[in-house]
Structures are given as structure tokens and as C-alpha cells.
N, CA, C and O atoms as CSV, one atom per row, in Angstrom:
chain,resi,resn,atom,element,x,y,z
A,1,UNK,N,N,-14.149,0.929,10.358
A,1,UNK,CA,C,-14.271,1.546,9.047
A,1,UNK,C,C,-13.597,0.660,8.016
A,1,UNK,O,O,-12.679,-0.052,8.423
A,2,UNK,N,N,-13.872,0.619,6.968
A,2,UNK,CA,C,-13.262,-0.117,5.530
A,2,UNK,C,C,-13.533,0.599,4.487
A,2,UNK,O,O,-14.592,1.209,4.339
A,3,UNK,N,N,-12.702,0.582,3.773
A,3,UNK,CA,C,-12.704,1.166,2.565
A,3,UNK,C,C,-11.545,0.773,1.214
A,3,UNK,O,O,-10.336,0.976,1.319
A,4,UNK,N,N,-12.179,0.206,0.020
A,4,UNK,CA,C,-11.725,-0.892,-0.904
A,4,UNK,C,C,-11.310,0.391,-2.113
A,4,UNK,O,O,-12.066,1.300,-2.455
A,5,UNK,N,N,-10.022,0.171,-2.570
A,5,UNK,CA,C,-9.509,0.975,-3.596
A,5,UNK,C,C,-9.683,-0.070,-5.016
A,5,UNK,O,O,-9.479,-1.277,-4.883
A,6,UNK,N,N,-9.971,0.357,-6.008
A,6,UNK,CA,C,-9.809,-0.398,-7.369
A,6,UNK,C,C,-9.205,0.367,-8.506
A,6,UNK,O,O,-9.708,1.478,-8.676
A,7,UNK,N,N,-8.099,-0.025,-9.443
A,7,UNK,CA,C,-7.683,0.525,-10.698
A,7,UNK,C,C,-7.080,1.995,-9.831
A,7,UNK,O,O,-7.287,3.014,-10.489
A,8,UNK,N,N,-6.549,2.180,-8.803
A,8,UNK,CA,C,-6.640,3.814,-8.720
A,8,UNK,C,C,-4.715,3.712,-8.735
A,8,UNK,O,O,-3.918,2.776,-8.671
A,9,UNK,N,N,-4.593,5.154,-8.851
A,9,UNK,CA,C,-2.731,5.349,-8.867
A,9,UNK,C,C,-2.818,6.542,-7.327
A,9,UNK,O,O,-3.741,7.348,-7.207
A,10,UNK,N,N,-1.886,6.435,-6.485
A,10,UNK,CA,C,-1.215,6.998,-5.416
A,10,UNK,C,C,-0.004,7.283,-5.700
A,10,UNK,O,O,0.756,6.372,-6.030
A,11,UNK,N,N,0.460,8.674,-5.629
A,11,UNK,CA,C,1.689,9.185,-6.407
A,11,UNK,C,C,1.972,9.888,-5.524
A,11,UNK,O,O,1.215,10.026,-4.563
A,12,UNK,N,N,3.568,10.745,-5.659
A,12,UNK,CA,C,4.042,11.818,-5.246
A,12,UNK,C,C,3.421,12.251,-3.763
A,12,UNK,O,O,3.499,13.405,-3.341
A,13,UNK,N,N,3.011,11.536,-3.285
A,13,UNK,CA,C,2.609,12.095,-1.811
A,13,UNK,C,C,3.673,11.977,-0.521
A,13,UNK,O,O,4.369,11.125,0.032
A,14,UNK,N,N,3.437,12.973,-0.444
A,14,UNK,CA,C,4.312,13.688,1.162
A,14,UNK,C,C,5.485,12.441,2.093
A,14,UNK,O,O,6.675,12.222,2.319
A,15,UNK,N,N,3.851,11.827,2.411
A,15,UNK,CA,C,4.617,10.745,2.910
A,15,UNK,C,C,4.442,9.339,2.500
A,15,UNK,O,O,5.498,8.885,2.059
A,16,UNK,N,N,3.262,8.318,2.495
A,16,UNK,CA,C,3.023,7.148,2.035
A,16,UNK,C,C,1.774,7.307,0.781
A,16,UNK,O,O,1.164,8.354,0.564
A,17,UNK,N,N,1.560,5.921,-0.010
A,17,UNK,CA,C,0.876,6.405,-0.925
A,17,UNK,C,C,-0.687,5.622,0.169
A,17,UNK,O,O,-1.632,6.378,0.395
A,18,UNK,N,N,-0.731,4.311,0.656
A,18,UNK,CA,C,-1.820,4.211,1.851
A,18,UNK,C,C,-1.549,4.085,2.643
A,18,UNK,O,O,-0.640,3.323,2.972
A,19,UNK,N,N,-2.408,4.987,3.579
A,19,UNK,CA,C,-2.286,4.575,5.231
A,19,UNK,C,C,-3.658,4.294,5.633
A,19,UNK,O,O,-4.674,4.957,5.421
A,20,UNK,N,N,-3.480,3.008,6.353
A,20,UNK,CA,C,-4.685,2.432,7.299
A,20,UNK,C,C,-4.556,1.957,8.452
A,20,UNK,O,O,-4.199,0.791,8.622
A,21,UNK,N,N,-4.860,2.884,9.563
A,21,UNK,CA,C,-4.905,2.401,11.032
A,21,UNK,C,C,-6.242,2.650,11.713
A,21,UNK,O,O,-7.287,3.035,11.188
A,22,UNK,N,N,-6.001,2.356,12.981
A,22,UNK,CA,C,-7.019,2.683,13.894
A,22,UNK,C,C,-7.805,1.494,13.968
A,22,UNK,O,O,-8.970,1.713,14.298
A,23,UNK,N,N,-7.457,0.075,13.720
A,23,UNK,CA,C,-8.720,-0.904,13.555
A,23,UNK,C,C,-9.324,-0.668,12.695
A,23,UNK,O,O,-10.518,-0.489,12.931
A,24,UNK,N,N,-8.867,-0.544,11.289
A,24,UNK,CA,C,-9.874,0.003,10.273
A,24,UNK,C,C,-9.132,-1.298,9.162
A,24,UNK,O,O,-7.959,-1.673,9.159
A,25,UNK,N,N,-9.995,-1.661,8.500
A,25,UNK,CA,C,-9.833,-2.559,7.032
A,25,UNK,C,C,-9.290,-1.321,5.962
A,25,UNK,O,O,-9.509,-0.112,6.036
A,26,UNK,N,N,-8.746,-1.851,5.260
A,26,UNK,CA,C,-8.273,-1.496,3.353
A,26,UNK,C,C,-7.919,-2.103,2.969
A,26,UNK,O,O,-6.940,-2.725,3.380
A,27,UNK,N,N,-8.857,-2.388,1.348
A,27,UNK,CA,C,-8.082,-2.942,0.282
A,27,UNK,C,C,-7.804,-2.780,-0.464
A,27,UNK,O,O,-8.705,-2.208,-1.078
A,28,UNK,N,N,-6.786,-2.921,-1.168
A,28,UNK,CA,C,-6.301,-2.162,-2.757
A,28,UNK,C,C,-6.206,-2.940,-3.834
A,28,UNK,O,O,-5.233,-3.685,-3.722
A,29,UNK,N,N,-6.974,-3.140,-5.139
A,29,UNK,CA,C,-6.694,-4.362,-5.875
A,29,UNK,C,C,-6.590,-3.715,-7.303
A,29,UNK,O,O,-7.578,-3.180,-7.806
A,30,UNK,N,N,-5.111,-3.783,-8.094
A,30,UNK,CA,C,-5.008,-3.231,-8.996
A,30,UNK,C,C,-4.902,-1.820,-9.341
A,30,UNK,O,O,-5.298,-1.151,-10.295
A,31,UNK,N,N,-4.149,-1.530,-8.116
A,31,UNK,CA,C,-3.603,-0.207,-8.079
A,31,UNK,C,C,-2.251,-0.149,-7.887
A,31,UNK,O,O,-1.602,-1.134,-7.537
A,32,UNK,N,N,-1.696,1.107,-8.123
A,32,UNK,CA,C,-0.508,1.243,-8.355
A,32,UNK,C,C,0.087,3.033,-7.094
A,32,UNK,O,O,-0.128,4.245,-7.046
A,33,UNK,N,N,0.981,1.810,-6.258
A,33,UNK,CA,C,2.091,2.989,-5.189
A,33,UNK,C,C,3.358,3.639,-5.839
A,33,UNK,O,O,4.432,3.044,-5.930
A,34,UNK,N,N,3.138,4.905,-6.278
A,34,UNK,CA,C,4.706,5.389,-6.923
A,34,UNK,C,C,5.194,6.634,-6.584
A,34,UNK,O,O,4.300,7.445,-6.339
A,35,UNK,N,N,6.476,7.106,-6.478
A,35,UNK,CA,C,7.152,7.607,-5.771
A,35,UNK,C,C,7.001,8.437,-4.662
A,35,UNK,O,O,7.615,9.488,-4.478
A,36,UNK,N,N,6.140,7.923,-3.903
A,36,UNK,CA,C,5.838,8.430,-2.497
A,36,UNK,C,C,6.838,8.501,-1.601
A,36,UNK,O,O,7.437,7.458,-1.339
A,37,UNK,N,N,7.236,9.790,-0.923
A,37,UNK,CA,C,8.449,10.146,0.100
A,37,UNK,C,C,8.491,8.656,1.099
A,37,UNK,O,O,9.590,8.105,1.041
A,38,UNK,N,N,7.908,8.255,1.603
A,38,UNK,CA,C,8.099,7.154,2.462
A,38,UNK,C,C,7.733,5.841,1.992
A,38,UNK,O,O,8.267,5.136,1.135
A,39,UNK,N,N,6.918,5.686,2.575
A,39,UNK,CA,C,6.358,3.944,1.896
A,39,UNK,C,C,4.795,4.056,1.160
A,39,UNK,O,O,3.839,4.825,1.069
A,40,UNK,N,N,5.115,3.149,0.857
A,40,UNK,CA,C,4.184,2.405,-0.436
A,40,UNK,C,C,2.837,2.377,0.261
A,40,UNK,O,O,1.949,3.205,0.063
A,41,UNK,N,N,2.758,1.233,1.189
A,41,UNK,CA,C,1.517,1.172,2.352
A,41,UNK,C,C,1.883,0.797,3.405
A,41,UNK,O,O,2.755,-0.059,3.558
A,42,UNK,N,N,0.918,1.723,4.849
A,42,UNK,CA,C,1.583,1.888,5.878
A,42,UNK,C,C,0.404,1.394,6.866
A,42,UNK,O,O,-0.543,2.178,6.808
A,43,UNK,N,N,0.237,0.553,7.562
A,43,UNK,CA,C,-0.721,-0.030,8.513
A,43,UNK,C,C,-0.454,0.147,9.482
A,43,UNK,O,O,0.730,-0.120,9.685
A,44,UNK,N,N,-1.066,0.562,10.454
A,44,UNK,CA,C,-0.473,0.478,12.342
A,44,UNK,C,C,-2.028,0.479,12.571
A,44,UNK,O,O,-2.966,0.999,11.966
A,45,UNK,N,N,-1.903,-0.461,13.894
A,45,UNK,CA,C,-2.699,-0.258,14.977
A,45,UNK,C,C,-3.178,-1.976,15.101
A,45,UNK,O,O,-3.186,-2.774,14.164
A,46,UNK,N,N,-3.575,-2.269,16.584
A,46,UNK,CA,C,-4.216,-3.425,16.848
A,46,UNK,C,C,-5.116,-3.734,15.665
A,46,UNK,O,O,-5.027,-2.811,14.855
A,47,UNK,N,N,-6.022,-4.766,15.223
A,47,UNK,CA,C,-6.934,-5.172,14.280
A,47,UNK,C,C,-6.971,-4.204,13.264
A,47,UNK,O,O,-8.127,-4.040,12.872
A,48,UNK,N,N,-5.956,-3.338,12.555
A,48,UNK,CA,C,-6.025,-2.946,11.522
A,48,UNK,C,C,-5.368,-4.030,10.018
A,48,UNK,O,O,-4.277,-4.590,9.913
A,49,UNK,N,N,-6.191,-4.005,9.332
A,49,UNK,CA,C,-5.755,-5.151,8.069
A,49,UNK,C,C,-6.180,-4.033,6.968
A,49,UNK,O,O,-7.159,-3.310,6.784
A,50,UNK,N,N,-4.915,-4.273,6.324
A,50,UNK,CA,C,-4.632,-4.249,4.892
A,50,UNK,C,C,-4.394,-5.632,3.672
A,50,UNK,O,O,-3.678,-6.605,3.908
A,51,UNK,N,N,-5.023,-5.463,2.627
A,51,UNK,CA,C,-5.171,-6.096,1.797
A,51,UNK,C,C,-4.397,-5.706,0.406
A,51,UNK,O,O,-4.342,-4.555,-0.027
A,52,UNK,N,N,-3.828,-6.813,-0.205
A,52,UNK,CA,C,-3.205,-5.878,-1.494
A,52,UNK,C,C,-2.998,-6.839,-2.205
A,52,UNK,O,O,-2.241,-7.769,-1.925
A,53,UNK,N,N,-3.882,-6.679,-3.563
A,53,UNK,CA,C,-3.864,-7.956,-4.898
A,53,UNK,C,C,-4.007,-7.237,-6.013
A,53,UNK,O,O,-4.866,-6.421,-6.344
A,54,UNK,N,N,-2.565,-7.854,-6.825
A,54,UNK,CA,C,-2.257,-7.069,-8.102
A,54,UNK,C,C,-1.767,-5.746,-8.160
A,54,UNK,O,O,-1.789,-5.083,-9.196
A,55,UNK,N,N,-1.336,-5.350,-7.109
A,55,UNK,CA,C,-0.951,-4.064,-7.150
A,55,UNK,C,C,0.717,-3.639,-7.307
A,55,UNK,O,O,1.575,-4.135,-6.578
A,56,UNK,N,N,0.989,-2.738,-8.277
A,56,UNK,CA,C,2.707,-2.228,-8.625
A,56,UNK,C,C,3.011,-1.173,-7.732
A,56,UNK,O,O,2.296,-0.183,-7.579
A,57,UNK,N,N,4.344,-1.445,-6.996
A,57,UNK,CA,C,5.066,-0.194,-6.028
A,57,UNK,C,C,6.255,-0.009,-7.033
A,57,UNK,O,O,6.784,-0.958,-7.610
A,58,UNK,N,N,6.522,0.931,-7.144
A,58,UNK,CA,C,7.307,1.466,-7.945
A,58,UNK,C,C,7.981,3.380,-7.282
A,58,UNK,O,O,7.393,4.460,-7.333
A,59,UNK,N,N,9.389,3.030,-6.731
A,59,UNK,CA,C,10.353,3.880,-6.786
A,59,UNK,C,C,9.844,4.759,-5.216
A,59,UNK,O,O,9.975,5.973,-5.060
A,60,UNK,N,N,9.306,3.880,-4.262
A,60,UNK,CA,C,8.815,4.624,-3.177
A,60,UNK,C,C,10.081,4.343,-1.935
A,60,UNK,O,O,10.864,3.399,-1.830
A,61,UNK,N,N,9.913,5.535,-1.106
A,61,UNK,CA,C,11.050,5.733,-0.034
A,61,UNK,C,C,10.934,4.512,0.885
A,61,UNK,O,O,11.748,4.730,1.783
A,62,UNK,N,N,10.373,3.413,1.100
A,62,UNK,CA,C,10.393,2.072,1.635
A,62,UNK,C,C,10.022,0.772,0.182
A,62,UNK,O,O,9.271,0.778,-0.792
A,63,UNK,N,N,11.033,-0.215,0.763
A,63,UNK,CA,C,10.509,-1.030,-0.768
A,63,UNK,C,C,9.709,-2.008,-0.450
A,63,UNK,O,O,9.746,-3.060,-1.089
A,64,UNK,N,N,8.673,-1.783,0.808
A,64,UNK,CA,C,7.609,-2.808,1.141
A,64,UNK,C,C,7.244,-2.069,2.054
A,64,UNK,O,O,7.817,-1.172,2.673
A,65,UNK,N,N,5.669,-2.751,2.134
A,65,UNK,CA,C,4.623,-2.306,3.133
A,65,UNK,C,C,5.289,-2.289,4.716
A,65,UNK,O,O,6.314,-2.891,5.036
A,66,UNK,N,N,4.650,-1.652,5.400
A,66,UNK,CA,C,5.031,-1.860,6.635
A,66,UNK,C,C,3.479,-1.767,7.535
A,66,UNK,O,O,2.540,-0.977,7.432
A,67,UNK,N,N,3.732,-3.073,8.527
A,67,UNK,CA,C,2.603,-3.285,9.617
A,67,UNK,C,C,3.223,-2.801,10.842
A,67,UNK,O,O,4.217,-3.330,11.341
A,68,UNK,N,N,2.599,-1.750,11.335
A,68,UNK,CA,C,3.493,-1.131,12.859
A,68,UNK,C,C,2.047,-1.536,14.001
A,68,UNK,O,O,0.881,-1.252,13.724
A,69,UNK,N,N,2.539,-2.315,15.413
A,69,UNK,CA,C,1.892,-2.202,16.971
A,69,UNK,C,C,0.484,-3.063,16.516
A,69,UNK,O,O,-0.696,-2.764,16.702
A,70,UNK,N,N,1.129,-4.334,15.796
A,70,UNK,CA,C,-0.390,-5.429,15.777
A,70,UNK,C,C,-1.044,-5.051,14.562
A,70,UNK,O,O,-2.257,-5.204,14.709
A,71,UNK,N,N,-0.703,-4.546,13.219
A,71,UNK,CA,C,-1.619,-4.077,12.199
A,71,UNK,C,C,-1.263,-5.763,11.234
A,71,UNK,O,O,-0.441,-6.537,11.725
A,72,UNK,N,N,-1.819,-6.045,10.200
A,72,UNK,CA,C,-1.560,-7.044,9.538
A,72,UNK,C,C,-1.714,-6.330,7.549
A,72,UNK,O,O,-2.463,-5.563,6.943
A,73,UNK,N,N,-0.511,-7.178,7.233
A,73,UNK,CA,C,-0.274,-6.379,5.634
A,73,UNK,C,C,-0.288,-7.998,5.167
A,73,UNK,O,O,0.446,-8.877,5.618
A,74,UNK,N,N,-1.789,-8.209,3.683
A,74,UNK,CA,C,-1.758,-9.266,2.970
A,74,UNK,C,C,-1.339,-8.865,1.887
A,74,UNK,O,O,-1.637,-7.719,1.550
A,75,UNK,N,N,-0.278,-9.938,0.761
A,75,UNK,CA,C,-0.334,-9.200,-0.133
A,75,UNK,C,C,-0.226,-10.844,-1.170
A,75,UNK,O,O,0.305,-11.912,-0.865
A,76,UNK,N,N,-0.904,-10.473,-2.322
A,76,UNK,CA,C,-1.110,-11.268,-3.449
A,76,UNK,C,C,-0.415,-10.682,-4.864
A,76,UNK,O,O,-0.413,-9.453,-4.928
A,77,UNK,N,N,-0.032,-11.143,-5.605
A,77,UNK,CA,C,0.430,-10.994,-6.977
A,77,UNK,C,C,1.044,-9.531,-7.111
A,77,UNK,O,O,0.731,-8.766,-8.023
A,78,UNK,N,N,1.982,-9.216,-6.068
A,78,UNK,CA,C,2.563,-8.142,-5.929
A,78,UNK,C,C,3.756,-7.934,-7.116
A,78,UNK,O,O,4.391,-8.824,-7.681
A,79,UNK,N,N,3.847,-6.537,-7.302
A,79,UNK,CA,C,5.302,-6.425,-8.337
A,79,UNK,C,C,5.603,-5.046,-7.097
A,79,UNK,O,O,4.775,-4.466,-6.395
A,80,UNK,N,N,7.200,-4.831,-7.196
A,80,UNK,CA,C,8.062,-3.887,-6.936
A,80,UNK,C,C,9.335,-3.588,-7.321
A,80,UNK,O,O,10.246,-4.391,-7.120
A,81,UNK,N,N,9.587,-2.112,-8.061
A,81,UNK,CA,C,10.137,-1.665,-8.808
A,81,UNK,C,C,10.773,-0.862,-8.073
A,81,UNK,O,O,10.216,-0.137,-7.249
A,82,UNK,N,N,11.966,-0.888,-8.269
A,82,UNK,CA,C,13.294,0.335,-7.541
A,82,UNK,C,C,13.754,0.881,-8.387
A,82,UNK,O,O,14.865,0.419,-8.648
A,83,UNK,N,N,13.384,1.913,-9.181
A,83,UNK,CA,C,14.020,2.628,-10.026
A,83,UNK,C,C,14.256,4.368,-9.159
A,83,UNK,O,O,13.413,5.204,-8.836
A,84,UNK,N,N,15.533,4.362,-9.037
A,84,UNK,CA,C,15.913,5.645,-8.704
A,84,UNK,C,C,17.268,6.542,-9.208
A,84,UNK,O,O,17.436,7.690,-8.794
């Protein structure tokens, strides 16, 4: 499965603002992760890839992506903001 985010905002959620596992693609380009209880973006699984260009994390419960059990996190022209 794949599925490409553009211009979108991920807020206030529970736990992360993306999660992509299972061997599945995502990309996010020019979107914005903010104060999500855990992390920003969260990848696990063998051949799961995440992609991330131009995108602002701002004030989330991890201050970077995390790749868990073989997942892969790209990231391009990143900003991150710790305001708490």
C-alpha cells in the first residue's frame, strides 16, 4: 500500500501525527506534525519506507521520527520546533 500526503497539518492526536507500517510506503511533502502525544512520524515493519520533504514538527512527545524492526525514515529540508 502507499499513500502520499501534500500541504496537510496532523495535530493533537492521541498518539503520533503518521504512522506507516506493515511494508507499506508514505510520503509527506509540506506538511506539518504538531503537538501529537508521542511522535511526529512513526514507521515499523520490514520494507516499510517513509518519506518526508519540507515538512515542520513542532512541540511533539518525540523530537524525531522513529523507524522500529527494519522500517526506513527519509527526510529532506526538515525543520523541528520544541516549544513546550
Amino acid at each position: 500500500a502507499q499513500a502520499t500526503l501534500e500541504h496537510c497539518q496532523m495535530m493533537t492526536n492521541g498518539e503520533g501525527g503518521l504512522t506507516v507500517q506493515l511494508g507499506a510506503t508514505g510520503k509527506a511533502t509540506k506538511c506539518e506534525m504538531k503537538e501529537n502525544t508521542l511522535s511526529d512520524v512513526r514507521a515499523s515493519g520490514e520494507g516499510t519506507q517513509v518519506m518526508l520533504e519540507d515538512c515542520q514538527m513542532t512541540s511533539n512527545g518525540a523530537l524525531e521520527p522513529s523507524a522500529l524492526n527494519g522500517a526506513t525514515v527519509t527526510v529532506t529540508k526538515h525543520k523541528v520546533h520544541c516549544v513546550k
